[in-house]
MMTF fields as JSON, N, C-alpha, C and O atoms, coordinates in Angstrom:
{
  "mmtfVersion": "1.0.0",
  "mmtfProducer": "UNKNOWN",
  "numBonds": 663,
  "numAtoms": 664,
  "numGroups": 166,
  "numChains": 1,
  "numModels": 1,
  "chainsPerModel": [1],
  "groupsPerChain": [166],
  "chainIdList": ["A"],
  "bondAtomList": [4, 2, 8, 6, 12, 10, 16, 14, 20, 18, 24, 22, 28, 26, 32, 30, 36, 34, 40, 38, 44, 42, 48, 46, 52, 50, 56, 54, 60, 58, 64, 62, 68, 66, 72, 70, 76, 74, 80, 78, 84, 82, 88, 86, 92, 90, 96, 94, 100, 98, 104, 102, 108, 106, 112, 110, 116, 114, 120, 118, 124, 122, 128, 126, 132, 130, 136, 134, 140, 138, 144, 142, 148, 146, 152, 150, 156, 154, 160, 158, 164, 162, 168, 166, 172, 170, 176, 174, 180, 178, 184, 182, 188, 186, 192, 190, 196, 194, 200, 198, 204, 202, 208, 206, 212, 210, 216, 214, 220, 218, 224, 222, 228, 226, 232, 230, 236, 234, 240, 238, 244, 242, 248, 246, 252, 250, 256, 254, 260, 258, 264, 262, 268, 266, 272, 270, 276, 274, 280, 278, 284, 282, 288, 286, 292, 290, 296, 294, 300, 298, 304, 302, 308, 306, 312, 310, 316, 314, 320, 318, 324, 322, 328, 326, 332, 330, 336, 334, 340, 338, 344, 342, 348, 346, 352, 350, 356, 354, 360, 358, 364, 362, 368, 366, 372, 370, 376, 374, 380, 378, 384, 382, 388, 386, 392, 390, 396, 394, 400, 398, 404, 402, 408, 406, 412, 410, 416, 414, 420, 418, 424, 422, 428, 426, 432, 430, 436, 434, 440, 438, 444, 442, 448, 446, 452, 450, 456, 454, 460, 458, 464, 462, 468, 466, 472, 470, 476, 474, 480, 478, 484, 482, 488, 486, 492, 490, 496, 494, 500, 498, 504, 502, 508, 506, 512, 510, 516, 514, 520, 518, 524, 522, 528, 526, 532, 530, 536, 534, 540, 538, 544, 542, 548, 546, 552, 550, 556, 554, 560, 558, 564, 562, 568, 566, 572, 570, 576, 574, 580, 578, 584, 582, 588, 586, 592, 590, 596, 594, 600, 598, 604, 602, 608, 606, 612, 610, 616, 614, 620, 618, 624, 622, 628, 626, 632, 630, 636, 634, 640, 638, 644, 642, 648, 646, 652, 650, 656, 654, 660, 658],
  "bondOrderList": [1, 1, 1, 1, 1, 1, 1, 1, 1, 1, 1, 1, 1, 1, 1, 1, 1, 1, 1, 1, 1, 1, 1, 1, 1, 1, 1, 1, 1, 1, 1, 1, 1, 1, 1, 1, 1, 1, 1, 1, 1, 1, 1, 1, 1, 1, 1, 1, 1, 1, 1, 1, 1, 1, 1, 1, 1, 1, 1, 1, 1, 1, 1, 1, 1, 1, 1, 1, 1, 1, 1, 1, 1, 1, 1, 1, 1, 1, 1, 1, 1, 1, 1, 1, 1, 1, 1, 1, 1, 1, 1, 1, 1, 1, 1, 1, 1, 1, 1, 1, 1, 1, 1, 1, 1, 1, 1, 1, 1, 1, 1, 1, 1, 1, 1, 1, 1, 1, 1, 1, 1, 1, 1, 1, 1, 1, 1, 1, 1, 1, 1, 1, 1, 1, 1, 1, 1, 1, 1, 1, 1, 1, 1, 1, 1, 1, 1, 1, 1, 1, 1, 1, 1, 1, 1, 1, 1, 1, 1, 1, 1, 1, 1, 1, 1],
  "groupList": [{"groupName": "UNK", "atomNameList": ["N", "CA", "C", "O"], "elementList": ["N", "C", "C", "O"], "formalChargeList": [0, 0, 0, 0], "bondAtomList": [1, 0, 2, 1, 3, 2], "bondOrderList": [1, 1, 2], "singleLetterCode": "X", "chemCompType": "L-PEPTIDE LINKING"}],
  "groupTypeList": [0, 0, 0, 0, 0, 0, 0, 0, 0, 0, 0, 0, 0, 0, 0, 0, 0, 0, 0, 0, 0, 0, 0, 0, 0, 0, 0, 0, 0, 0, 0, 0, 0, 0, 0, 0, 0, 0, 0, 0, 0, 0, 0, 0, 0, 0, 0, 0, 0, 0, 0, 0, 0, 0, 0, 0, 0, 0, 0, 0, 0, 0, 0, 0, 0, 0, 0, 0, 0, 0, 0, 0, 0, 0, 0, 0, 0, 0, 0, 0, 0, 0, 0, 0, 0, 0, 0, 0, 0, 0, 0, 0, 0, 0, 0, 0, 0, 0, 0, 0, 0, 0, 0, 0, 0, 0, 0, 0, 0, 0, 0, 0, 0, 0, 0, 0, 0, 0, 0, 0, 0, 0, 0, 0, 0, 0, 0, 0, 0, 0, 0, 0, 0, 0, 0, 0, 0, 0, 0, 0, 0, 0, 0, 0, 0, 0, 0, 0, 0, 0, 0, 0, 0, 0, 0, 0, 0, 0, 0, 0, 0, 0, 0, 0, 0, 0],
  "groupIdList": [1, 2, 3, 4, 5, 6, 7, 8, 9, 10, 11, 12, 13, 14, 15, 16, 17, 18, 19, 20, 21, 22, 23, 24, 25, 26, 27, 28, 29, 30, 31, 32, 33, 34, 35, 36, 37, 38, 39, 40, 41, 42, 43, 44, 45, 46, 47, 48, 49, 50, 51, 52, 53, 54, 55, 56, 57, 58, 59, 60, 61, 62, 63, 64, 65, 66, 67, 68, 69, 70, 71, 72, 73, 74, 75, 76, 77, 78, 79, 80, 81, 82, 83, 84, 85, 86, 87, 88, 89, 90, 91, 92, 93, 94, 95, 96, 97, 98, 99, 100, 101, 102, 103, 104, 105, 106, 107, 108, 109, 110, 111, 112, 113, 114, 115, 116, 117, 118, 119, 120, 121, 122, 123, 124, 125, 126, 127, 128, 129, 130, 131, 132, 133, 134, 135, 136, 137, 138, 139, 140, 141, 142, 143, 144, 145, 146, 147, 148, 149, 150, 151, 152, 153, 154, 155, 156, 157, 158, 159, 160, 161, 162, 163, 164, 165, 166],
  "secStructList": [7, 2, 2, 2, 2, 2, 2, 2, 2, 2, 6, 7, 7, 7, 1, 1, 7, 7, 3, 3, 3, 3, 3, 3, 3, 3, 6, 6, 3, 3, 3, 3, 3, 3, 3, 7, 7, 7, 4, 4, 4, 1, 7, 1, 3, 3, 3, 3, 3, 7, 6, 6, 7, 1, 1, 3, 3, 3, 3, 3, 7, 7, 2, 2, 2, 2, 2, 2, 2, 2, 2, 2, 2, 2, 2, 2, 2, 2, 2, 2, 2, 2, 2, 2, 2, 2, 2, 2, 7, 6, 6, 7, 7, 3, 3, 3, 3, 3, 3, 3, 3, 3, 3, 3, 7, 6, 6, 6, 1, 7, 3, 3, 3, 3, 3, 3, 3, 3, 3, 3, 3, 3, 2, 2, 2, 2, 6, 6, 1, 7, 4, 4, 4, 4, 4, 4, 7, 7, 2, 2, 2, 2, 2, 2, 6, 1, 3, 3, 3, 3, 3, 3, 7, 6, 6, 7, 7, 3, 3, 7, 7, 7, 7, 7, 7, 7],
  "xCoordList": [22.053, 20.791, 19.952, 18.751, 20.618, 19.868, 19.313, 18.206, 20.066, 19.588, 18.358, 17.384, 18.406, 17.26, 16.035, 14.928, 16.227, 15.103, 14.562, 13.349, 15.45, 15.018, 14.214, 13.198, 14.663, 13.93, 12.548, 11.559, 12.487, 11.202, 10.227, 9.05, 10.71, 9.821, 9.372, 8.231, 10.251, 9.86, 8.876, 8.183, 8.806, 7.86, 6.445, 5.491, 6.313, 4.988, 4.136, 4.621, 2.861, 1.914, 0.959, 0.504, 0.663, -0.218, -1.363, -1.164, -2.558, -3.674, -3.524, -4.089, -2.765, -2.525, -1.03, -0.342, -0.541, 0.89, 1.379, 0.849, 2.391, 3.005, 4.51, 4.984, 5.255, 6.703, 7.414, 7.037, 8.448, 9.123, 10.613, 11.287, 11.116, 12.55, 12.958, 12.203, 14.15, 14.59, 16.071, 16.827, 16.462, 17.869, 18.143, 17.455, 19.141, 19.592, 20.536, 21.666, 20.078, 20.914, 21.977, 23.051, 21.657, 22.591, 22.03, 20.923, 22.762, 22.208, 20.937, 20.243, 20.635, 19.479, 18.375, 17.302, 18.606, 17.608, 17.383, 18.316, 16.128, 15.716, 14.811, 13.963, 15.001, 14.147, 13.45, 14.097, 12.117, 11.309, 10.64, 10.108, 10.67, 9.993, 9.051, 9.504, 7.746, 6.757, 5.908, 5.271, 5.91, 5.034, 3.697, 3.546, 2.739, 1.42, 0.556, 0.799, -0.438, -1.371, -2.165, -2.341, -2.634, -3.465, -4.895, -5.303, -5.645, -7.02, -7.873, -8.83, -7.533, -8.308, -8.212, -9.033, -7.242, -7.08, -8.081, -8.376, -8.602, -9.505, -10.925, -11.291, -11.724, -13.09, -13.96, -13.789, -14.897, -15.855, -17.258, -18.208, -17.375, -18.648, -18.441, -17.335, -19.556, -19.518, -20.629, -21.771, -20.286, -21.269, -21.707, -20.916, -22.974, -23.505, -24.675, -25.236, -25.032, -26.196, -27.186, -26.936, -28.311, -29.307, -29.825, -29.889, -30.195, -30.636, -31.887, -32.032, -32.785, -34.057, -34.063, -35.087, -32.968, -32.932, -31.741, -30.715, -31.886, -30.794, -30.173, -29.926, -29.929, -29.289, -28.193, -28.197, -27.289, -26.177, -26.616, -27.17, -26.365, -26.696, -25.394, -24.49, -25.302, -24.092, -24.463, -25.352, -23.754, -24.016, -22.738, -21.644, -22.893, -21.751, -21.388, -22.264, -20.104, -19.634, -19.639, -19.332, -19.983, -19.905, -18.433, -17.553, -18.169, -16.779, -16.136, -14.961, -16.902, -16.377, -16.004, -14.952, -16.849, -16.572, -15.345, -14.521, -15.219, -14.04, -12.772, -11.78, -12.793, -11.607, -11.268, -10.094, -12.285, -12.032, -11.457, -10.566, -11.958, -11.387, -9.944, -9.088, -9.68, -8.319, -7.396, -6.288, -7.853, -7.038, -6.71, -5.564, -7.704, -7.448, -6.46, -5.577, -6.618, -5.745, -4.288, -3.398, -4.043, -2.645, -2.011, -0.799, -2.802, -2.253, -1.995, -1.055, -2.82, -2.589, -1.27, -0.565, -0.938, 0.351, 1.477, 2.412, 1.381, 2.398, 2.506, 3.609, 1.365, 1.366, 2.011, 2.822, 1.651, 2.215, 3.724, 4.472, 4.171, 5.605, 6.39, 7.464, 5.87, 6.557, 6.706, 7.781, 5.635, 5.691, 6.684, 7.466, 6.66, 7.588, 9.036, 9.905, 9.297, 10.679, 11.19, 12.324, 10.367, 10.799, 11.016, 11.939, 10.166, 10.31, 11.577, 12.287, 11.858, 12.975, 14.326, 15.314, 14.365, 15.633, 15.584, 15.183, 15.981, 15.859, 16.735, 16.48, 17.763, 18.605, 18.017, 18.44, 17.058, 16.451, 15.676, 14.84, 15.967, 15.274, 14.285, 13.397, 14.429, 13.518, 13.363, 14.31, 12.145, 11.845, 11.14, 10.19, 11.621, 10.927, 10.34, 11.066, 9.022, 8.307, 7.541, 6.757, 7.775, 7.063, 6.363, 6.972, 5.072, 4.276, 3.817, 3.315, 3.997, 3.599, 2.771, 2.759, 2.083, 1.245, 1.349, 1.648, 1.101, 1.116, -0.256, -1.292, -0.228, -1.478, -1.312, -0.204, -2.428, -2.43, -2.108, -2.729, -1.129, -0.816, -1.728, -1.54, -2.708, -3.706, -3.122, -3.724, -1.957, -1.355, -0.622, -0.481, -0.15, 0.614, -0.058, 0.254, -0.976, -1.604, -0.774, -1.171, 0.378, 1.253, 1.067, 0.637, 1.406, 1.403, 2.653, 3.712, 2.51, 3.661, 3.539, 2.455, 4.655, 4.666, 4.327, 5.059, 3.217, 2.819, 2.938, 2.376, 3.677, 3.742, 2.443, 2.035, 1.796, 0.517, 0.693, -0.102, 1.734, 2.06, 3.512, 4.112, 4.053, 5.414, 5.401, 4.952, 5.892, 5.79, 7.112, 7.801, 7.455, 8.646, 8.186, 7.459, 8.624, 8.178, 9.399, 10.284, 9.441, 10.528, 10.02, 8.826, 10.933, 10.585, 9.815, 8.865, 10.209, 9.528, 8.058, 7.205, 7.759, 6.358, 5.606, 4.459, 6.251, 5.619, 5.269, 4.225, 6.139, 5.917, 4.69, 4.189, 4.204, 3.029, 1.712, 0.672, 1.734, 0.497, 0.042, 0.863, -1.255, -1.817, -1.843, -2.815, -0.793, -0.667, -1.626, -1.85, -2.183, -3.167, -4.53, -5.369, -4.748, -6.043, -5.864, -6.54, -4.976, -4.704, -5.932, -6.027, -6.87, -8.073, -8.939, -9.852, -8.666, -9.409, -8.666, -9.165, -7.497, -6.681, -7.046, -7.009, -7.397, -7.659, -6.308, -5.599, -5.932, -4.598, -4.358, -3.229, -5.407, -5.248, -4.915, -3.996, -5.656, -5.396, -4.086, -3.385, -3.756, -2.514, -1.313, -0.485, -1.215, -0.075, -0.152, 0.876, -1.368, -1.545, -0.992, -0.777, -0.757, -0.232, 1.282, 1.847, 1.934, 3.381, 3.701, 2.795, 4.983, 5.375, 5.012, 5.656, 3.973, 3.474, 3.295, 2.905, 3.59, 3.298, 2.251, 2.514, 1.047, -0.068, -1.099, -1.396, -1.643, -2.753, -3.905, -3.971, -4.819, -5.942, -7.207, -7.233, -8.254, -9.524, -10.234, -9.806, -11.319, -12.102, -12.733, -13.061, -12.906, -13.501, -12.444, -12.771, -11.175, -10.129, -9.479, -8.853, -9.612, -8.926, -7.514, -7.335, -6.513, -5.113, -4.558, -4.815, -3.795, -3.006, -1.543, -1.168, -0.72, 0.684, 1.429, 1.145, 2.384, 3.239, 4.696, 4.999, 5.578, 7.011, 7.376, 6.935, 8.171, 8.572, 9.369, 10.038, 9.287, 10.071, 11.554, 11.965, 12.34, 13.791, 14.274, 13.756, 15.276, 15.772, 17.206, 17.785],
  "yCoordList": [4.722, 4.995, 3.728, 3.723, 2.649, 1.405, 0.875, 0.336, 1.021, 0.562, 1.352, 0.777, 2.668, 3.513, 3.15, 3.076, 2.923, 2.552, 1.181, 0.995, 0.222, -1.115, -1.09, -1.776, -0.303, -0.185, 0.43, -0.04, 1.48, 2.157, 1.232, 1.167, 0.522, -0.356, -1.566, -2.009, -2.1, -3.272, -2.895, -3.765, -1.62, -1.178, -0.985, -0.855, -0.968, -0.771, -2.018, -3.143, -1.802, -2.911, -2.848, -1.775, -4.018, -4.128, -5.085, -6.058, -4.823, -5.736, -7.079, -8.083, -7.094, -8.32, -8.387, -7.366, -9.59, -9.768, -8.858, -8.876, -8.075, -7.136, -7.196, -6.839, -7.645, -7.81, -6.745, -6.466, -6.15, -5.013, -5.304, -5.61, -5.207, -5.241, -3.842, -3.156, -3.428, -2.087, -2.095, -2.948, -1.111, -0.941, 0.55, 1.243, 1.024, 2.406, 2.418, 1.937, 2.964, 3.02, 4.098, 4.013, 5.115, 6.202, 6.892, 6.567, 7.831, 8.548, 9.338, 9.816, 9.473, 10.267, 9.455, 9.996, 8.158, 7.358, 6.013, 5.24, 5.762, 4.525, 3.738, 4.307, 2.422, 1.532, 0.574, -0.09, 0.507, -0.405, -1.419, -1.068, -2.676, -3.761, -4.387, -4.952, -4.29, -4.633, -5.811, -5.772, -6.868, -8.019, -7.678, -7.749, -7.311, -6.874, -8.069, -9.18, -7.861, -8.953, -9.312, -8.487, -10.543, -10.967, -10.497, -10.3, -10.321, -9.845, -10.811, -10.394, -12.084, -13.089, -12.911, -13.463, -12.165, -11.947, -10.93, -10.939, -10.061, -9.007, -9.536, -10.539, -8.873, -9.336, -9.358, -8.547, -10.305, -10.382, -9.984, -9.996, -9.63, -9.196, -7.899, -7.569, -7.171, -5.919, -5.947, -6.295, -5.582, -5.564, -4.133, -3.195, -3.981, -2.671, -2.865, -3.956, -1.801, -1.815, -0.795, 0.409, -1.266, -0.33, 0.605, 0.228, 1.827, 2.844, 2.435, 2.785, 1.708, 1.361, -0.027, -0.459, -0.716, -2.073, -2.213, -1.557, -3.056, -3.308, -4.669, -5.454, -4.925, -6.186, -5.91, -4.889, -6.822, -6.71, -7.209, -8.3, -6.408, -6.781, -7.074, -6.239, -8.251, -8.638, -8.845, -9.629, -8.116, -8.201, -8.587, -8.164, -9.395, -9.741, -8.547, -7.836, -8.336, -7.268, -7.769, -8.933, -6.897, -7.273, -7.446, -6.923, -8.173, -8.358, -7.02, -6.797, -6.137, -4.816, -4.049, -3.411, -4.106, -3.428, -4.032, -3.305, -5.357, -6.022, -5.546, -5.243, -5.477, -5.048, -3.589, -3.237, -2.74, -1.329, -1.152, -0.328, -1.917, -1.857, -2.356, -1.796, -3.405, -3.928, -2.863, -2.65, -2.201, -1.155, -0.054, 0.389, 0.387, 1.418, 0.907, 1.642, -0.357, -0.912, -0.953, -0.495, -1.497, -1.645, -0.298, -0.138, 0.67, 2.005, 2.708, 3.494, 2.431, 2.99, 2.5, 3.246, 1.247, 0.709, 1.55, 1.935, 1.834, 2.65, 4.037, 4.522, 4.683, 6.035, 6.02, 6.888, 5.042, 4.972, 4.739, 5.38, 3.824, 3.541, 4.753, 5.05, 5.443, 6.639, 7.661, 8.231, 7.888, 8.845, 8.451, 9.281, 7.188, 6.718, 6.839, 7.226, 6.508, 6.547, 7.977, 8.264, 8.879, 10.28, 10.868, 11.657, 10.484, 10.997, 10.445, 11.18, 9.168, 8.508, 8.897, 9.01, 9.102, 9.384, 10.761, 10.864, 11.81, 13.17, 13.455, 14.422, 12.638, 12.894, 12.296, 12.651, 11.404, 10.769, 11.821, 12.537, 11.903, 12.857, 12.172, 12.828, 10.845, 10.115, 8.686, 8.066, 8.18, 6.791, 6.139, 6.688, 4.958, 4.128, 2.959, 2.181, 2.838, 1.793, 0.938, 1.453, -0.379, -1.311, -2.34, -2.932, -2.552, -3.49, -4.661, -4.484, -5.867, -7.066, -7.983, -7.861, -8.9, -9.868, -11.206, -11.264, -12.268, -13.593, -13.847, -13.74, -14.186, -14.445, -15.684, -16.068, -16.285, -17.526, -17.239, -16.385, -17.965, -17.92, -18.938, -20.144, -18.465, -19.365, -20.271, -21.29, -19.922, -20.775, -21.966, -22.997, -21.842, -22.935, -23.522, -24.643, -22.774, -23.233, -22.945, -23.31, -22.293, -21.952, -20.49, -19.663, -20.195, -18.801, -18.113, -18.726, -16.825, -16.018, -14.646, -14.236, -13.949, -12.587, -11.626, -11.537, -10.908, -9.887, -8.519, -8.283, -7.622, -6.249, -5.544, -5.549, -4.934, -4.26, -2.76, -2.124, -2.201, -0.803, -0.553, -1.265, 0.482, 0.917, 2.437, 2.983, 3.112, 4.569, 5.172, 4.621, 6.315, 7.055, 8.422, 9.138, 8.766, 9.999, 10.776, 10.22, 12.064, 12.895, 13.666, 13.933, 14.01, 14.654, 15.968, 16.252, 16.748, 18.019, 17.83, 18.541, 16.884, 16.606, 16.047, 16.417, 15.157, 14.554, 15.635, 15.571, 16.616, 17.69, 18.531, 19.263, 18.433, 19.19, 18.63, 19.269, 17.441, 16.858, 17.621, 18.175, 17.647, 18.298, 17.277, 16.537, 17.238, 16.232, 16.481, 15.585, 17.664, 17.947, 17.334, 17.182, 16.983, 16.451, 15.103, 14.829, 14.274, 12.993, 12.103, 11.28, 12.256, 11.434, 11.776, 11.022, 12.893, 13.291, 12.918, 13.173, 12.326, 11.96, 10.545, 9.605, 10.404, 9.087, 8.482, 9.054, 7.341, 6.789, 6.408, 6.5, 5.979, 5.614, 6.868, 6.856, 7.939, 9.193, 9.825, 10.445, 9.672, 10.232, 9.676, 10.439, 8.356, 7.775, 8.062, 8.136, 8.224, 8.486, 9.819, 10.007, 10.747, 12.056, 12.041, 12.998, 10.97, 10.866, 10.021, 9.55, 9.835, 8.973, 7.537, 6.929, 7.003, 5.683, 4.802, 5.261, 3.537, 2.514, 1.612, 0.935, 1.615, 0.854, 0.653, 1.571, -0.564, -0.842, -1.349, -2.528, -0.432, -0.749, -0.159, 1.004, -0.977, -0.474, 0.317, 0.312, 0.997, 1.753, 0.84, 1.282, -0.431, -1.379, -2.12, -3.055, -1.713, -2.278, -3.55, -4.272, -3.838, -5.001, -4.565, -3.592, -5.296, -4.984, -5.938, -7.141, -5.376, -6.177, -5.989, -4.912, -7.019, -6.905, -5.81, -5.542, -5.189, -4.168, -4.501, -5.281, -3.908, -3.999, -2.874, -1.74, -3.164, -2.094, -1.004, -1.264, 0.206, 1.312, 1.017, 0.331, 1.538, 1.401, 2.182, 3.255, 1.628, 2.319, 2.752, 3.348],
  "zCoordList": [9.607, 8.966, 8.826, 9.097, 8.394, 8.196, 9.509, 9.541, 10.587, 11.897, 12.334, 12.819, 12.16, 12.534, 11.715, 12.248, 10.421, 9.563, 9.937, 10.022, 10.16, 10.564, 11.848, 11.964, 12.814, 14.083, 13.866, 14.428, 13.052, 12.809, 12.085, 12.441, 11.078, 10.308, 11.119, 10.987, 11.949, 12.749, 13.854, 14.38, 14.211, 15.241, 14.691, 15.457, 13.369, 12.767, 12.942, 12.819, 13.23, 13.341, 12.162, 11.766, 11.608, 10.449, 10.774, 11.501, 10.246, 10.513, 9.798, 10.231, 8.706, 7.941, 7.644, 7.63, 7.411, 7.183, 6.057, 4.947, 6.368, 5.434, 5.677, 6.756, 4.68, 4.816, 3.998, 2.859, 4.589, 3.966, 3.832, 4.816, 2.614, 2.36, 1.911, 1.222, 2.305, 1.933, 1.622, 2.086, 0.814, 0.466, 0.303, -0.446, 1.002, 0.823, -0.373, -0.282, -1.487, -2.686, -2.554, -3.15, -1.76, -1.455, -0.217, 0.215, 0.359, 1.516, 1.177, 2.074, -0.129, -0.547, -1.209, -1.475, -1.487, -2.209, -1.518, -1.298, -1.185, -0.526, -1.464, -2.15, -1.484, -2.272, -1.317, -0.507, -1.418, -0.607, -1.517, -2.571, -1.107, -1.808, -0.785, 0.21, -1.022, -0.004, -0.455, -1.508, 0.368, 0.151, 0.797, 2.017, -0.03, 0.434, 0.824, 0.354, 1.666, 1.967, 0.709, -0.188, 0.662, -0.455, -0.21, 0.935, -1.277, -1.166, -0.346, 0.306, -0.377, 0.356, 1.872, 2.605, 2.346, 3.783, 4.335, 5.53, 3.478, 3.934, 4.109, 3.496, 4.936, 5.212, 3.958, 3.047, 3.934, 2.836, 3.298, 2.514, 4.583, 5.144, 5.916, 6.345, 6.077, 6.828, 7.869, 7.565, 9.088, 10.178, 10.451, 10.344, 10.805, 11.177, 12.132, 12.235, 12.822, 13.708, 13.153, 13.221, 12.602, 12.064, 13.154, 14.324, 12.764, 13.722, 14.485, 15.656, 13.85, 14.492, 15.113, 15.643, 15.059, 15.611, 16.546, 16.367, 17.52, 18.46, 18.192, 19.108, 16.925, 16.566, 15.538, 14.85, 15.461, 14.536, 13.163, 13.034, 12.159, 10.786, 10.046, 10.016, 9.455, 8.723, 7.261, 6.931, 6.389, 4.957, 4.235, 4.607, 3.2, 2.357, 1.488, 0.996, 1.305, 0.428, -1.011, -1.267, -1.945, -3.355, -3.725, -3.041, -4.797, -5.218, -5.56, -5.267, -6.177, -6.512, -5.247, -5.199, -4.231, -2.964, -2.291, -1.736, -2.337, -1.758, -2.453, -1.789, -3.784, -4.536, -4.245, -4.126, -4.13, -3.837, -2.433, -2.228, -1.469, -0.118, -0.123, 0.562, -0.893, -1.0, -1.603, -1.111, -2.66, -3.291, -2.285, -2.203, -1.522, -0.503, 0.549, 0.99, 0.944, 1.979, 1.515, 2.231, 0.329, -0.095, -0.438, -0.291, -0.892, -1.118, 0.213, 0.328, 1.213, 2.555, 3.127, 3.806, 2.853, 3.292, 2.694, 3.395, 1.394, 0.739, 1.338, 1.59, 1.57, 2.145, 3.529, 3.851, 4.333, 5.689, 5.649, 6.387, 4.79, 4.705, 4.211, 4.734, 3.221, 2.732, 3.852, 4.041, 4.586, 5.69, 6.758, 7.221, 7.155, 8.195, 7.74, 8.521, 6.473, 5.986, 5.85, 6.232, 5.311, 5.222, 6.612, 6.819, 7.565, 8.936, 9.601, 10.287, 9.4, 10.075, 9.488, 10.213, 8.177, 7.5, 6.835, 5.676, 7.538, 6.996, 5.778, 5.061, 5.525, 4.349, 3.075, 1.974, 3.209, 2.037, 1.246, 1.797, -0.053, -0.923, -1.861, -2.406, -2.056, -2.945, -2.453, -1.968, -2.59, -2.23, -3.406, -3.963, -3.774, -4.757, -3.996, -3.376, -4.044, -3.311, -4.313, -5.11, -4.265, -5.137, -4.269, -3.377, -4.538, -3.753, -4.6, -5.71, -4.062, -4.805, -3.918, -2.693, -4.577, -3.874, -4.59, -5.782, -3.858, -4.456, -5.08, -4.422, -6.372, -7.084, -7.945, -8.317, -8.246, -9.018, -10.476, -11.108, -10.999, -12.424, -13.093, -12.928, -13.841, -14.424, -15.493, -15.828, -16.036, -17.063, -16.461, -17.119, -15.21, -14.596, -13.363, -12.962, -12.761, -11.524, -10.288, -9.182, -10.453, -9.328, -8.943, -9.747, -7.685, -7.254, -7.768, -7.906, -8.046, -8.457, -7.808, -7.393, -7.727, -7.2, -8.334, -9.32, -8.19, -9.159, -8.499, -7.43, -9.147, -8.65, -9.022, -10.183, -8.026, -8.233, -8.44, -9.132, -7.838, -8.108, -7.745, -6.94, -8.366, -8.085, -8.205, -9.213, -7.178, -7.124, -6.671, -5.813, -7.264, -6.843, -6.35, -7.039, -5.145, -4.498, -4.025, -3.373, -4.356, -3.83, -2.613, -2.482, -1.747, -0.476, -0.694, 0.036, -1.667, -1.903, -2.234, -1.703, -3.101, -3.453, -2.255, -2.007, -1.515, -0.327, 0.695, 1.344, 0.83, 1.801, 1.466, 2.319, 0.232, -0.176, 0.324, 0.164, 0.931, 1.463, 2.703, 3.435, 2.93, 4.115, 5.248, 5.398, 6.031, 7.087, 8.25, 9.064, 8.339, 9.397, 9.078, 9.967, 7.815, 7.379, 6.681, 5.689, 7.179, 6.521, 6.424, 5.514, 7.345, 7.294, 6.079, 5.742, 5.426, 4.228, 2.943, 1.846, 3.067, 1.909, 1.463, 2.258, 0.187, -0.395, -0.772, -1.6, -0.188, -0.441, -1.901, -2.385, -2.608, -4.023, -4.834, -5.653, -4.605, -5.316, -4.864, -5.664, -3.6, -3.069, -3.825, -4.323, -3.914, -4.628, -6.12, -6.793, -6.642, -8.063, -8.526, -9.723, -7.617, -8.013, -8.214, -8.743, -7.797, -7.949, -9.183, -9.871, -9.457, -10.575, -10.195, -9.339, -10.842, -10.452, -11.677, -12.751, -11.484, -12.483, -11.847, -10.853, -12.444, -11.879, -12.981, -13.745, -13.053, -13.966, -13.122, -12.776, -12.794, -11.925, -12.532, -12.934, -12.594, -13.095, -12.002, -10.847, -12.37, -11.386, -10.35, -9.249, -10.692, -9.741, -8.931, -8.199, -9.053, -8.209, -8.719, -7.944, -10.002, -10.572, -10.961, -11.694, -10.46, -10.743, -11.792, -11.76, -12.717, -13.644, -13.229, -12.764, -13.392, -12.968, -13.736, -14.903, -13.052, -13.665, -13.372, -12.469, -14.137, -13.864, -12.9, -13.088, -11.873, -10.942, -11.66, -12.659, -11.138, -11.672, -11.51, -10.574, -12.422, -12.326, -11.112, -10.802, -10.426, -9.23, -9.403, -8.495]
}
C-alpha cells in the first residue's frame, strides 16, 4: 500500500514546491502532513488583454486578493491530495490531512512551521462530492464541510492552529 501511495504522490506535479509526508496508521486510516508553499511564492500581479485593446494589461493584486488566491490554492492542494489518496488506496476509510507553511515568528525573527488547516475526511462523506462538476467546487468551502480546524478570516488571513489528533 505504501509503495502504491508513494508512486501516486511522487507523480503529482505542483506549480509551487509542495512536500508531502504520509503515514498509514492502519489499513483504514491515512495521515498526511503537507508543507504548503508560502504566500510569497504566488503572483502579485495579474495579466489580461482588454477587449478593445491589443496590448497586455498588467495590474497589481490587492493584498486581500493575494490572500484569497493563496487560500484557494492551499485548499486546492488538500482537495487534490484527498482525491488521489482515496483513489489510490481503496481500503482507506479516513484521511487526516494537516497543511503547514513557514512563517516569520515576529517575537524571535526566525521562521517557524505554522499549521494553517487540519482536516479529517471519511470516504463516505468524500463520495458525496459531485466529481462531474469539480470545476464548480470551491476548495475552501469543500474542505470546510468536513471536520476541520482552521482560523481564517474572510480576507484570507490565517492564524496558526494545532493539527487534529490522529
